[in-house]
Amino acid sequence: MRKITIIGAGQAGLQLGIGLLSAGFDVTLVSNRTAEQIASGRVMSSQSMYDMAVGYERELGLAWWDESCPPISGVHLRAGGSDGVTMIDWRSPMRAPGQSVDQRIKMPAWMAEFERRGGHLVIEDAGLTELELYAAASDLVIVSTGKGEVGKLFERDAGRSVFDGPQRTISLTYVHGMKARKDYSALNISINPGIGEYVNFPALTHTGPCDIINLECIPGGPMDRWDEADTPQAHLKLAVELIREFFPWEAERCVDLRLTDELGTLAGRVTPTVRKVVGRLPSGAAVMGMADVLVLNDPITGQGSNNASKCAALYMEAILKHGDQPFDEGWMNATFETYWDYAQWVTRFTNTHLLPPPEQVLRVFGACGQNPRLAARVANAFDDPKSLAPWYYDPVEADRFIESFAVPA
Ligand SMILES: Cc1cc2nc3c(=O)[nH]c(=O)nc-3n(C[C@H](O)[C@H](O)[C@H](O)COP(=O)(O)OP(=O)(O)OC[C@H]3O[C@@H](n4cnc5c(N)ncnc54)[C@H](O)[C@@H]3O)c2cc1C
C-alpha cells in the first residue's frame, strides 16, 4: 500500500487525505492543532465556496452542510462613494448556490471522519526534523501549510508573483442580526474606489446561520483602522462605523448586529504570492506543496478555499493516475503546472480587483446592469474564474464579448 503523509489539516489537506484513504492509500495527516482546539478557536476565514468546489466535497461524501448552511444564491455588485451614490449596480442569481461553513465546524468534523476511514492523525507542529522522518518513511510528503519553517521551503516564484507586499488590511466579523436582503441571499460586494471593499454573505457557524462582514481596507487609507479595535465589541463597532461611512447603501441592514461569539473576529494582511512546487529538505529529499502554500491570493474575490478544494481534487487524480511510479520532481512540477493552468486565472482575477479596475472591466460591469445574461455570466465566474479568460483582460475582446450578448433590436 502506498504511503502518503500530508502536513496541515485545512480544506486542502483533509479533503485530499480523506479522498486518498477512500482510494486505498495509507495516509498520515499531521495537524498542529487538535480538533477541539480548532473548534474552540478563532475564526480563520470567511470560506465562501461555490458549486464546483463543493461538488468535489460531494463526490467524497463530505458535503454535510447542504441542508443546514444558508445558501449564497447570487451576486450583487455595487460601486459608489460615501455620498451613497452608486455608479455601478448589477445583480444576478448564480447557476447553483454557494455556501460558507465555518472552518471551526468543518475541519474538526472532517478530522474525525479521516480517522473513521482509517487515517493516522498526528498532532504535532511539524518542522524540518519531522519532515525528514516523514520523507524517509513515505512515498510522498505533501505540505499544505505555508506557515513557519515548513512554508519557507517553497521558493517564491518571482515571475508569477505580481506583488511584494499586502494590498489590503482585511477584517472579518461574524454576526447575527443582519437584516435579510429583499431579493435573494448574495455574495454582496460593495466597492468604494480608492478606499476599500465590503463583501458580505450568509454562513453557518457554531451558533447557527449568521452573516460574515469582510472589510478589505487599502493600507494607510481611511478604513485601515484595525489597530484601534482592541476588544471584540470595539471590532464590531468599527465594522459598522466603516460600513455606515463608506458603504451607506448597506447601513440599514446593519443597525442591530451582535457578534456570533467573542472569537468571531479577525484582522490581518496577506501578501499575494506564487511559490514553486518542490520544497527541498536539508537531506536533499523533495516534498510537494499544495493550495495556499503555492498560490496565495488576497481574499477579496473569496477564492482560496475554492482553490484548495480544486487543488486537492486535481492532486488526487494525478496521484491515482501515476500508479506505482515514483513521485519525483518531474511529476510534482507537471502536476503543479496542470493546477496552475487553472489557478493562474484565479490569481489574475483576484489581482485585477486589488488594483484600480481597467476601463474594459468597468464597461463589462456597466453592461451587466443592462443585460441579465451577461450579468449571470460574470456572477458564475466566482465559481470558475477561468471562464472570464481571456476576454475580461483585453479591451478589444471585452467589447466583442459584451457585443455578443447584445439583444437584437
Ligand atoms: C480573512 C480571510 C477571508 C477568507 N475568505 C475566503 C472566502 O470567502 N472564500 C474562499 O474560498 N477563501 C477565503 N479565504 C482563503 C481560505 O481561507 C484559504 O485559502 C484556505 O483556508 C486555504 O486552505 P489550505 O488547506 O490550503 O490551508 P489552511 O487553511 O491554512 O490549513 C493549513 C492547516 O495546517 C495547520 N498547520 C500549520 N502549520 C503546521 C505545522 N507546522 N504542522 C502541522 N500543521 C500545521 C494549520 O493549523 C491549518 O489548520 C480567506 C482567507 C482569509 C485570511
PDB file of N, CA and C and ligand atoms in Angstrom, residues 6-15 29-33 38 43-50 53 72 99-100 103 107 111 122-127 131 143-151 170-172 174 187 199 201 212 214-216 266-270 290-309, ligand 1:
ATOM      1  N   ILE A   6       0.590  13.984   4.768  1.00  0.00           N
ATOM      2  CA  ILE A   6       0.147  15.349   4.456  1.00  0.00           C
ATOM      3  C   ILE A   6       0.317  16.205   5.713  1.00  0.00           C
ATOM      4  N   ILE A   7       0.964  17.347   5.558  1.00  0.00           N
ATOM      5  CA  ILE A   7       1.136  18.266   6.693  1.00  0.00           C
ATOM      6  C   ILE A   7       0.075  19.360   6.565  1.00  0.00           C
ATOM      7  N   GLY A   8      -0.782  19.475   7.599  1.00  0.00           N
ATOM      8  CA  GLY A   8      -1.800  20.542   7.590  1.00  0.00           C
ATOM      9  C   GLY A   8      -3.201  19.992   7.395  1.00  0.00           C
ATOM     10  N   ALA A   9      -4.071  20.223   8.384  1.00  0.00           N
ATOM     11  CA  ALA A   9      -5.445  19.720   8.322  1.00  0.00           C
ATOM     12  C   ALA A   9      -6.410  20.851   8.000  1.00  0.00           C
ATOM     13  N   GLY A  10      -6.197  21.491   6.851  1.00  0.00           N
ATOM     14  CA  GLY A  10      -7.130  22.506   6.364  1.00  0.00           C
ATOM     15  C   GLY A  10      -7.995  21.912   5.257  1.00  0.00           C
ATOM     16  N   GLN A  11      -8.636  22.787   4.485  1.00  0.00           N
ATOM     17  CA  GLN A  11      -9.500  22.336   3.384  1.00  0.00           C
ATOM     18  C   GLN A  11      -8.739  21.399   2.442  1.00  0.00           C
ATOM     19  N   ALA A  12      -7.536  21.807   2.060  1.00  0.00           N
ATOM     20  CA  ALA A  12      -6.790  21.032   1.059  1.00  0.00           C
ATOM     21  C   ALA A  12      -6.305  19.707   1.637  1.00  0.00           C
ATOM     22  N   GLY A  13      -5.631  19.771   2.801  1.00  0.00           N
ATOM     23  CA  GLY A  13      -5.028  18.563   3.366  1.00  0.00           C
ATOM     24  C   GLY A  13      -6.058  17.517   3.739  1.00  0.00           C
ATOM     25  N   LEU A  14      -7.146  17.955   4.379  1.00  0.00           N
ATOM     26  CA  LEU A  14      -8.172  16.994   4.812  1.00  0.00           C
ATOM     27  C   LEU A  14      -8.919  16.400   3.624  1.00  0.00           C
ATOM     28  N   GLN A  15      -9.274  17.263   2.654  1.00  0.00           N
ATOM     29  CA  GLN A  15     -10.024  16.743   1.506  1.00  0.00           C
ATOM     30  C   GLN A  15      -9.187  15.726   0.737  1.00  0.00           C
ATOM     31  N   LEU A  29      -1.909  12.233   8.430  1.00  0.00           N
ATOM     32  CA  LEU A  29      -2.192  13.666   8.349  1.00  0.00           C
ATOM     33  C   LEU A  29      -1.671  14.314   9.632  1.00  0.00           C
ATOM     34  N   VAL A  30      -0.869  15.353   9.466  1.00  0.00           N
ATOM     35  CA  VAL A  30      -0.259  15.999  10.628  1.00  0.00           C
ATOM     36  C   VAL A  30      -0.906  17.368  10.833  1.00  0.00           C
ATOM     37  N   SER A  31      -1.400  17.603  12.038  1.00  0.00           N
ATOM     38  CA  SER A  31      -2.034  18.887  12.348  1.00  0.00           C
ATOM     39  C   SER A  31      -1.404  19.468  13.606  1.00  0.00           C
ATOM     40  N   ASN A  32      -1.124  20.762  13.581  1.00  0.00           N
ATOM     41  CA  ASN A  32      -0.538  21.371  14.786  1.00  0.00           C
ATOM     42  C   ASN A  32      -1.607  21.745  15.816  1.00  0.00           C
ATOM     43  N   ARG A  33      -2.892  21.479  15.467  1.00  0.00           N
ATOM     44  CA  ARG A  33      -3.958  21.739  16.440  1.00  0.00           C
ATOM     45  C   ARG A  33      -4.906  20.556  16.487  1.00  0.00           C
ATOM     46  N   ILE A  38      -9.274  23.601  17.273  1.00  0.00           N
ATOM     47  CA  ILE A  38      -9.803  24.315  16.090  1.00  0.00           C
ATOM     48  C   ILE A  38     -11.242  24.753  16.368  1.00  0.00           C
ATOM     49  N   VAL A  43     -12.069  32.405  14.436  1.00  0.00           N
ATOM     50  CA  VAL A  43     -12.401  32.206  13.024  1.00  0.00           C
ATOM     51  C   VAL A  43     -11.137  32.392  12.191  1.00  0.00           C
ATOM     52  N   MET A  44     -11.058  31.635  11.084  1.00  0.00           N
ATOM     53  CA  MET A  44      -9.826  31.664  10.298  1.00  0.00           C
ATOM     54  C   MET A  44     -10.034  32.257   8.913  1.00  0.00           C
ATOM     55  N   SER A  45     -11.298  32.317   8.497  1.00  0.00           N
ATOM     56  CA  SER A  45     -11.568  32.638   7.089  1.00  0.00           C
ATOM     57  C   SER A  45     -13.041  33.002   6.980  1.00  0.00           C
ATOM     58  N   SER A  46     -13.453  33.436   5.787  1.00  0.00           N
ATOM     59  CA  SER A  46     -14.898  33.520   5.544  1.00  0.00           C
ATOM     60  C   SER A  46     -15.352  32.399   4.609  1.00  0.00           C
ATOM     61  N   GLN A  47     -14.372  31.687   3.996  1.00  0.00           N
ATOM     62  CA  GLN A  47     -14.569  30.389   3.314  1.00  0.00           C
ATOM     63  C   GLN A  47     -15.827  30.235   2.462  1.00  0.00           C
ATOM     64  N   SER A  48     -16.225  31.267   1.720  1.00  0.00           N
ATOM     65  CA  SER A  48     -17.353  31.076   0.791  1.00  0.00           C
ATOM     66  C   SER A  48     -16.898  30.122  -0.305  1.00  0.00           C
ATOM     67  N   MET A  49     -17.704  29.109  -0.578  1.00  0.00           N
ATOM     68  CA  MET A  49     -17.318  28.145  -1.613  1.00  0.00           C
ATOM     69  C   MET A  49     -18.465  27.955  -2.587  1.00  0.00           C
ATOM     70  N   TYR A  50     -18.089  27.745  -3.836  1.00  0.00           N
ATOM     71  CA  TYR A  50     -19.090  27.687  -4.895  1.00  0.00           C
ATOM     72  C   TYR A  50     -19.227  26.264  -5.443  1.00  0.00           C
ATOM     73  N   ALA A  53     -16.343  23.663  -6.376  1.00  0.00           N
ATOM     74  CA  ALA A  53     -15.530  23.282  -5.216  1.00  0.00           C
ATOM     75  C   ALA A  53     -16.329  22.413  -4.242  1.00  0.00           C
ATOM     76  N   ILE A  72     -25.799  30.872  -0.630  1.00  0.00           N
ATOM     77  CA  ILE A  72     -25.413  32.152  -1.254  1.00  0.00           C
ATOM     78  C   ILE A  72     -25.947  32.031  -2.683  1.00  0.00           C
ATOM     79  N   GLN A  99     -21.862  28.225  -0.548  1.00  0.00           N
ATOM     80  CA  GLN A  99     -22.071  28.084   0.900  1.00  0.00           C
ATOM     81  C   GLN A  99     -20.772  28.404   1.651  1.00  0.00           C
ATOM     82  N   SER A 100     -20.941  28.819   2.890  1.00  0.00           N
ATOM     83  CA  SER A 100     -19.784  29.103   3.740  1.00  0.00           C
ATOM     84  C   SER A 100     -20.001  28.428   5.093  1.00  0.00           C
ATOM     85  N   GLN A 103     -14.940  27.106   9.211  1.00  0.00           N
ATOM     86  CA  GLN A 103     -13.906  26.052   9.275  1.00  0.00           C
ATOM     87  C   GLN A 103     -13.813  25.451  10.677  1.00  0.00           C
ATOM     88  N   MET A 107     -13.585  21.543   9.786  1.00  0.00           N
ATOM     89  CA  MET A 107     -12.305  20.832   9.927  1.00  0.00           C
ATOM     90  C   MET A 107     -12.338  19.788  11.057  1.00  0.00           C
ATOM     91  N   MET A 111     -11.772  15.889  10.477  1.00  0.00           N
ATOM     92  CA  MET A 111     -10.665  15.181  11.175  1.00  0.00           C
ATOM     93  C   MET A 111     -11.184  13.869  11.763  1.00  0.00           C
ATOM     94  N   VAL A 122      -1.894  12.708  13.327  1.00  0.00           N
ATOM     95  CA  VAL A 122      -0.823  13.001  14.280  1.00  0.00           C
ATOM     96  C   VAL A 122      -0.933  14.473  14.665  1.00  0.00           C
ATOM     97  N   ILE A 123      -0.934  14.747  15.974  1.00  0.00           N
ATOM     98  CA  ILE A 123      -0.987  16.141  16.417  1.00  0.00           C
ATOM     99  C   ILE A 123       0.433  16.571  16.787  1.00  0.00           C
ATOM    100  N   GLU A 124       1.020  17.383  15.938  1.00  0.00           N
ATOM    101  CA  GLU A 124       2.349  17.951  16.233  1.00  0.00           C
ATOM    102  C   GLU A 124       2.586  19.135  15.304  1.00  0.00           C
ATOM    103  N   ASP A 125       3.437  20.033  15.736  1.00  0.00           N
ATOM    104  CA  ASP A 125       3.812  21.173  14.916  1.00  0.00           C
ATOM    105  C   ASP A 125       5.015  20.723  14.092  1.00  0.00           C
ATOM    106  N   ALA A 126       4.758  20.240  12.877  1.00  0.00           N
ATOM    107  CA  ALA A 126       5.836  19.620  12.094  1.00  0.00           C
ATOM    108  C   ALA A 126       6.863  20.658  11.661  1.00  0.00           C
ATOM    109  N   GLY A 127       8.115  20.353  11.886  1.00  0.00           N
ATOM    110  CA  GLY A 127       9.225  21.190  11.424  1.00  0.00           C
ATOM    111  C   GLY A 127      10.091  20.360  10.486  1.00  0.00           C
ATOM    112  N   LEU A 131       9.702  16.497   9.101  1.00  0.00           N
ATOM    113  CA  LEU A 131       9.531  16.287   7.648  1.00  0.00           C
ATOM    114  C   LEU A 131      10.548  15.289   7.106  1.00  0.00           C
ATOM    115  N   VAL A 143       2.870  19.176   1.589  1.00  0.00           N
ATOM    116  CA  VAL A 143       2.801  20.216   2.613  1.00  0.00           C
ATOM    117  C   VAL A 143       1.652  21.159   2.265  1.00  0.00           C
ATOM    118  N   SER A 144       0.649  21.198   3.140  1.00  0.00           N
ATOM    119  CA  SER A 144      -0.493  22.080   2.860  1.00  0.00           C
ATOM    120  C   SER A 144      -0.609  23.151   3.936  1.00  0.00           C
ATOM    121  N   THR A 145       0.502  23.680   4.340  1.00  0.00           N
ATOM    122  CA  THR A 145       0.513  24.888   5.174  1.00  0.00           C
ATOM    123  C   THR A 145       1.707  25.742   4.777  1.00  0.00           C
ATOM    124  N   GLY A 146       1.430  27.027   4.604  1.00  0.00           N
ATOM    125  CA  GLY A 146       2.503  27.930   4.199  1.00  0.00           C
ATOM    126  C   GLY A 146       3.162  28.613   5.385  1.00  0.00           C
ATOM    127  N   LYS A 147       2.784  28.199   6.600  1.00  0.00           N
ATOM    128  CA  LYS A 147       3.281  28.902   7.790  1.00  0.00           C
ATOM    129  C   LYS A 147       4.592  28.302   8.303  1.00  0.00           C
ATOM    130  N   GLY A 148       5.372  29.093   9.048  1.00  0.00           N
ATOM    131  CA  GLY A 148       6.552  28.607   9.771  1.00  0.00           C
ATOM    132  C   GLY A 148       7.662  28.129   8.858  1.00  0.00           C
ATOM    133  N   GLU A 149       8.605  27.352   9.443  1.00  0.00           N
ATOM    134  CA  GLU A 149       9.793  26.960   8.678  1.00  0.00           C
ATOM    135  C   GLU A 149       9.433  26.004   7.543  1.00  0.00           C
ATOM    136  N   VAL A 150       8.326  25.278   7.713  1.00  0.00           N
ATOM    137  CA  VAL A 150       7.894  24.341   6.678  1.00  0.00           C
ATOM    138  C   VAL A 150       7.474  25.111   5.418  1.00  0.00           C
ATOM    139  N   GLY A 151       6.743  26.201   5.622  1.00  0.00           N
ATOM    140  CA  GLY A 151       6.300  27.015   4.487  1.00  0.00           C
ATOM    141  C   GLY A 151       7.482  27.645   3.757  1.00  0.00           C
ATOM    142  N   ILE A 170      -7.264  43.279   6.059  1.00  0.00           N
ATOM    143  CA  ILE A 170      -8.508  42.513   5.928  1.00  0.00           C
ATOM    144  C   ILE A 170      -9.123  42.342   7.308  1.00  0.00           C
ATOM    145  N   SER A 171     -10.432  42.510   7.396  1.00  0.00           N
ATOM    146  CA  SER A 171     -11.090  42.285   8.671  1.00  0.00           C
ATOM    147  C   SER A 171     -12.338  41.431   8.474  1.00  0.00           C
ATOM    148  N   LEU A 172     -12.515  40.481   9.373  1.00  0.00           N
ATOM    149  CA  LEU A 172     -13.701  39.622   9.365  1.00  0.00           C
ATOM    150  C   LEU A 172     -14.511  39.871  10.620  1.00  0.00           C
ATOM    151  N   TYR A 174     -18.042  38.015  12.256  1.00  0.00           N
ATOM    152  CA  TYR A 174     -19.183  37.089  12.164  1.00  0.00           C
ATOM    153  C   TYR A 174     -20.309  37.648  13.026  1.00  0.00           C
ATOM    154  N   LEU A 187     -23.616  36.957  -2.527  1.00  0.00           N
ATOM    155  CA  LEU A 187     -22.261  37.447  -2.376  1.00  0.00           C
ATOM    156  C   LEU A 187     -22.410  38.921  -2.705  1.00  0.00           C
ATOM    157  N   VAL A 199     -17.533  43.096   1.557  1.00  0.00           N
ATOM    158  CA  VAL A 199     -18.125  41.887   0.979  1.00  0.00           C
ATOM    159  C   VAL A 199     -18.855  41.162   2.104  1.00  0.00           C
ATOM    160  N   PHE A 201     -21.845  37.908   3.047  1.00  0.00           N
ATOM    161  CA  PHE A 201     -22.695  36.783   2.627  1.00  0.00           C
ATOM    162  C   PHE A 201     -23.102  35.985   3.863  1.00  0.00           C
ATOM    163  N   ILE A 212     -21.377  37.093   7.456  1.00  0.00           N
ATOM    164  CA  ILE A 212     -19.971  37.476   7.617  1.00  0.00           C
ATOM    165  C   ILE A 212     -19.747  38.817   6.936  1.00  0.00           C
ATOM    166  N   ASN A 214     -16.870  41.067   5.560  1.00  0.00           N
ATOM    167  CA  ASN A 214     -15.452  41.143   5.157  1.00  0.00           C
ATOM    168  C   ASN A 214     -15.173  42.585   4.764  1.00  0.00           C
ATOM    169  N   LEU A 215     -14.260  43.235   5.438  1.00  0.00           N
ATOM    170  CA  LEU A 215     -13.876  44.581   5.009  1.00  0.00           C
ATOM    171  C   LEU A 215     -12.444  44.519   4.488  1.00  0.00           C
ATOM    172  N   GLU A 216     -12.265  44.991   3.275  1.00  0.00           N
ATOM    173  CA  GLU A 216     -10.954  44.996   2.623  1.00  0.00           C
ATOM    174  C   GLU A 216     -10.510  46.455   2.546  1.00  0.00           C
ATOM    175  N   LEU A 266     -11.489  38.810  13.151  1.00  0.00           N
ATOM    176  CA  LEU A 266     -10.103  38.599  12.700  1.00  0.00           C
ATOM    177  C   LEU A 266      -9.651  39.841  11.947  1.00  0.00           C
ATOM    178  N   ALA A 267      -8.400  40.216  12.096  1.00  0.00           N
ATOM    179  CA  ALA A 267      -7.836  41.283  11.265  1.00  0.00           C
ATOM    180  C   ALA A 267      -6.418  40.883  10.882  1.00  0.00           C
ATOM    181  N   GLY A 268      -6.041  41.140   9.655  1.00  0.00           N
ATOM    182  CA  GLY A 268      -4.691  40.764   9.221  1.00  0.00           C
ATOM    183  C   GLY A 268      -4.413  41.206   7.799  1.00  0.00           C
ATOM    184  N   ARG A 269      -3.282  40.753   7.282  1.00  0.00           N
ATOM    185  CA  ARG A 269      -2.871  41.102   5.918  1.00  0.00           C
ATOM    186  C   ARG A 269      -2.262  39.886   5.248  1.00  0.00           C
ATOM    187  N   VAL A 270      -2.392  39.813   3.951  1.00  0.00           N
ATOM    188  CA  VAL A 270      -1.870  38.688   3.180  1.00  0.00           C
ATOM    189  C   VAL A 270      -1.042  39.267   2.034  1.00  0.00           C
ATOM    190  N   MET A 290       1.034  22.366  -1.730  1.00  0.00           N
ATOM    191  CA  MET A 290      -0.300  22.381  -2.350  1.00  0.00           C
ATOM    192  C   MET A 290      -1.118  23.583  -1.875  1.00  0.00           C
ATOM    193  N   ALA A 291      -2.079  23.980  -2.705  1.00  0.00           N
ATOM    194  CA  ALA A 291      -3.077  25.026  -2.384  1.00  0.00           C
ATOM    195  C   ALA A 291      -2.417  26.342  -1.950  1.00  0.00           C
ATOM    196  N   ASP A 292      -2.816  26.896  -0.781  1.00  0.00           N
ATOM    197  CA  ASP A 292      -2.348  28.218  -0.347  1.00  0.00           C
ATOM    198  C   ASP A 292      -0.819  28.338  -0.283  1.00  0.00           C
ATOM    199  N   VAL A 293      -0.148  27.237  -0.008  1.00  0.00           N
ATOM    200  CA  VAL A 293       1.323  27.293   0.069  1.00  0.00           C
ATOM    201  C   VAL A 293       1.885  27.782  -1.260  1.00  0.00           C
ATOM    202  N   LEU A 294       1.243  27.365  -2.353  1.00  0.00           N
ATOM    203  CA  LEU A 294       1.791  27.648  -3.680  1.00  0.00           C
ATOM    204  C   LEU A 294       1.120  28.833  -4.351  1.00  0.00           C
ATOM    205  N   VAL A 295      -0.178  28.961  -4.163  1.00  0.00           N
ATOM    206  CA  VAL A 295      -0.912  30.057  -4.804  1.00  0.00           C
ATOM    207  C   VAL A 295      -1.740  30.744  -3.720  1.00  0.00           C
ATOM    208  N   LEU A 296      -1.158  31.805  -3.150  1.00  0.00           N
ATOM    209  CA  LEU A 296      -1.821  32.528  -2.060  1.00  0.00           C
ATOM    210  C   LEU A 296      -2.378  33.826  -2.621  1.00  0.00           C
ATOM    211  N   ASN A 297      -3.693  33.972  -2.555  1.00  0.00           N
ATOM    212  CA  ASN A 297      -4.342  35.193  -3.066  1.00  0.00           C
ATOM    213  C   ASN A 297      -4.950  35.984  -1.919  1.00  0.00           C
ATOM    214  N   ASP A 298      -5.100  37.284  -2.126  1.00  0.00           N
ATOM    215  CA  ASP A 298      -5.881  38.087  -1.183  1.00  0.00           C
ATOM    216  C   ASP A 298      -7.325  37.559  -1.216  1.00  0.00           C
ATOM    217  N   PRO A 299      -8.026  37.559  -0.070  1.00  0.00           N
ATOM    218  CA  PRO A 299      -9.400  37.017  -0.086  1.00  0.00           C
ATOM    219  C   PRO A 299     -10.445  37.911  -0.744  1.00  0.00           C
ATOM    220  N   ILE A 300     -10.049  38.979  -1.400  1.00  0.00           N
ATOM    221  CA  ILE A 300     -11.043  39.914  -1.956  1.00  0.00           C
ATOM    222  C   ILE A 300     -12.068  39.245  -2.875  1.00  0.00           C
ATOM    223  N   THR A 301     -11.660  38.232  -3.622  1.00  0.00           N
ATOM    224  CA  THR A 301     -12.614  37.545  -4.507  1.00  0.00           C
ATOM    225  C   THR A 301     -13.081  36.214  -3.909  1.00  0.00           C
ATOM    226  N   GLY A 302     -12.655  35.917  -2.675  1.00  0.00           N
ATOM    227  CA  GLY A 302     -13.129  34.715  -1.978  1.00  0.00           C
ATOM    228  C   GLY A 302     -12.824  33.431  -2.729  1.00  0.00           C
ATOM    229  N   GLN A 303     -11.561  33.195  -3.055  1.00  0.00           N
ATOM    230  CA  GLN A 303     -11.255  32.042  -3.903  1.00  0.00           C
ATOM    231  C   GLN A 303     -10.371  30.982  -3.247  1.00  0.00           C
ATOM    232  N   GLY A 304      -9.749  31.273  -2.086  1.00  0.00           N
ATOM    233  CA  GLY A 304      -8.722  30.368  -1.544  1.00  0.00           C
ATOM    234  C   GLY A 304      -9.243  28.993  -1.170  1.00  0.00           C
ATOM    235  N   SER A 305     -10.389  28.910  -0.514  1.00  0.00           N
ATOM    236  CA  SER A 305     -10.940  27.597  -0.149  1.00  0.00           C
ATOM    237  C   SER A 305     -11.399  26.859  -1.397  1.00  0.00           C
ATOM    238  N   ASN A 306     -11.924  27.626  -2.353  1.00  0.00           N
ATOM    239  CA  ASN A 306     -12.306  27.016  -3.639  1.00  0.00           C
ATOM    240  C   ASN A 306     -11.073  26.424  -4.312  1.00  0.00           C
ATOM    241  N   ASN A 307      -9.994  27.208  -4.342  1.00  0.00           N
ATOM    242  CA  ASN A 307      -8.734  26.715  -4.917  1.00  0.00           C
ATOM    243  C   ASN A 307      -8.251  25.469  -4.178  1.00  0.00           C
ATOM    244  N   ALA A 308      -8.365  25.490  -2.839  1.00  0.00           N
ATOM    245  CA  ALA A 308      -7.874  24.357  -2.044  1.00  0.00           C
ATOM    246  C   ALA A 308      -8.631  23.080  -2.428  1.00  0.00           C
ATOM    247  N   SER A 309      -9.949  23.193  -2.591  1.00  0.00           N
ATOM    248  CA  SER A 309     -10.752  22.034  -2.982  1.00  0.00           C
ATOM    249  C   SER A 309     -10.365  21.557  -4.382  1.00  0.00           C
TER     250      SER A 309
HETATM  251  C1  LIG B   1      -9.764  36.851   6.124  1.00  0.00           C
HETATM  252  C2  LIG B   1      -9.855  35.746   5.122  1.00  0.00           C
HETATM  253  C3  LIG B   1     -11.045  35.508   4.445  1.00  0.00           C
HETATM  254  C4  LIG B   1     -11.126  34.480   3.504  1.00  0.00           C
HETATM  255  N1  LIG B   1     -12.304  34.281   2.840  1.00  0.00           N
HETATM  256  C5  LIG B   1     -12.389  33.307   1.895  1.00  0.00           C
HETATM  257  C6  LIG B   1     -13.608  33.079   1.193  1.00  0.00           C
HETATM  258  O1  LIG B   1     -14.644  33.705   1.449  1.00  0.00           O
HETATM  259  N2  LIG B   1     -13.625  32.099   0.255  1.00  0.00           N
HETATM  260  C7  LIG B   1     -12.527  31.355  -0.038  1.00  0.00           C
HETATM  261  O2  LIG B   1     -12.598  30.485  -0.913  1.00  0.00           O
HETATM  262  N3  LIG B   1     -11.362  31.557   0.617  1.00  0.00           N
HETATM  263  C8  LIG B   1     -11.268  32.504   1.575  1.00  0.00           C
HETATM  264  N4  LIG B   1     -10.094  32.690   2.261  1.00  0.00           N
HETATM  265  C9  LIG B   1      -8.939  31.840   1.952  1.00  0.00           C
HETATM  266  C10 LIG B   1      -9.072  30.452   2.555  1.00  0.00           C
HETATM  267  O3  LIG B   1      -9.384  30.523   3.935  1.00  0.00           O
HETATM  268  C11 LIG B   1      -7.758  29.690   2.382  1.00  0.00           C
HETATM  269  O4  LIG B   1      -7.320  29.831   1.056  1.00  0.00           O
HETATM  270  C12 LIG B   1      -7.926  28.217   2.691  1.00  0.00           C
HETATM  271  O5  LIG B   1      -8.319  28.042   4.024  1.00  0.00           O
HETATM  272  C13 LIG B   1      -6.601  27.502   2.424  1.00  0.00           C
HETATM  273  O6  LIG B   1      -6.726  26.161   2.773  1.00  0.00           O
HETATM  274  P1  LIG B   1      -5.419  25.279   2.960  1.00  0.00           P
HETATM  275  O7  LIG B   1      -5.879  23.897   3.235  1.00  0.00           O
HETATM  276  O8  LIG B   1      -4.505  25.479   1.789  1.00  0.00           O
HETATM  277  O9  LIG B   1      -4.617  25.883   4.192  1.00  0.00           O
HETATM  278  P2  LIG B   1      -5.039  26.278   5.670  1.00  0.00           P
HETATM  279  O10 LIG B   1      -6.491  26.535   5.777  1.00  0.00           O
HETATM  280  O11 LIG B   1      -4.081  27.366   6.046  1.00  0.00           O
HETATM  281  O12 LIG B   1      -4.720  24.970   6.529  1.00  0.00           O
HETATM  282  C14 LIG B   1      -3.442  24.649   6.968  1.00  0.00           C
HETATM  283  C15 LIG B   1      -3.548  23.893   8.273  1.00  0.00           C
HETATM  284  O13 LIG B   1      -2.238  23.464   8.664  1.00  0.00           O
HETATM  285  C16 LIG B   1      -2.063  23.651  10.052  1.00  0.00           C
HETATM  286  N5  LIG B   1      -0.617  23.836  10.265  1.00  0.00           N
HETATM  287  C17 LIG B   1       0.081  24.978  10.108  1.00  0.00           C
HETATM  288  N6  LIG B   1       1.397  24.764  10.341  1.00  0.00           N
HETATM  289  C18 LIG B   1       1.524  23.445  10.651  1.00  0.00           C
HETATM  290  C19 LIG B   1       2.630  22.629  11.004  1.00  0.00           C
HETATM  291  N7  LIG B   1       3.862  23.107  11.035  1.00  0.00           N
HETATM  292  N8  LIG B   1       2.392  21.327  11.273  1.00  0.00           N
HETATM  293  C20 LIG B   1       1.133  20.817  11.221  1.00  0.00           C
HETATM  294  N9  LIG B   1       0.046  21.565  10.902  1.00  0.00           N
HETATM  295  C21 LIG B   1       0.243  22.859  10.608  1.00  0.00           C
HETATM  296  C22 LIG B   1      -2.875  24.883  10.370  1.00  0.00           C
HETATM  297  O14 LIG B   1      -3.250  24.912  11.726  1.00  0.00           O
HETATM  298  C23 LIG B   1      -4.067  24.718   9.444  1.00  0.00           C
HETATM  299  O15 LIG B   1      -5.097  24.023  10.078  1.00  0.00           O
HETATM  300  C24 LIG B   1      -9.984  33.688   3.229  1.00  0.00           C
HETATM  301  C25 LIG B   1      -8.793  33.908   3.921  1.00  0.00           C
HETATM  302  C26 LIG B   1      -8.729  34.921   4.857  1.00  0.00           C
HETATM  303  C27 LIG B   1      -7.427  35.137   5.590  1.00  0.00           C
END
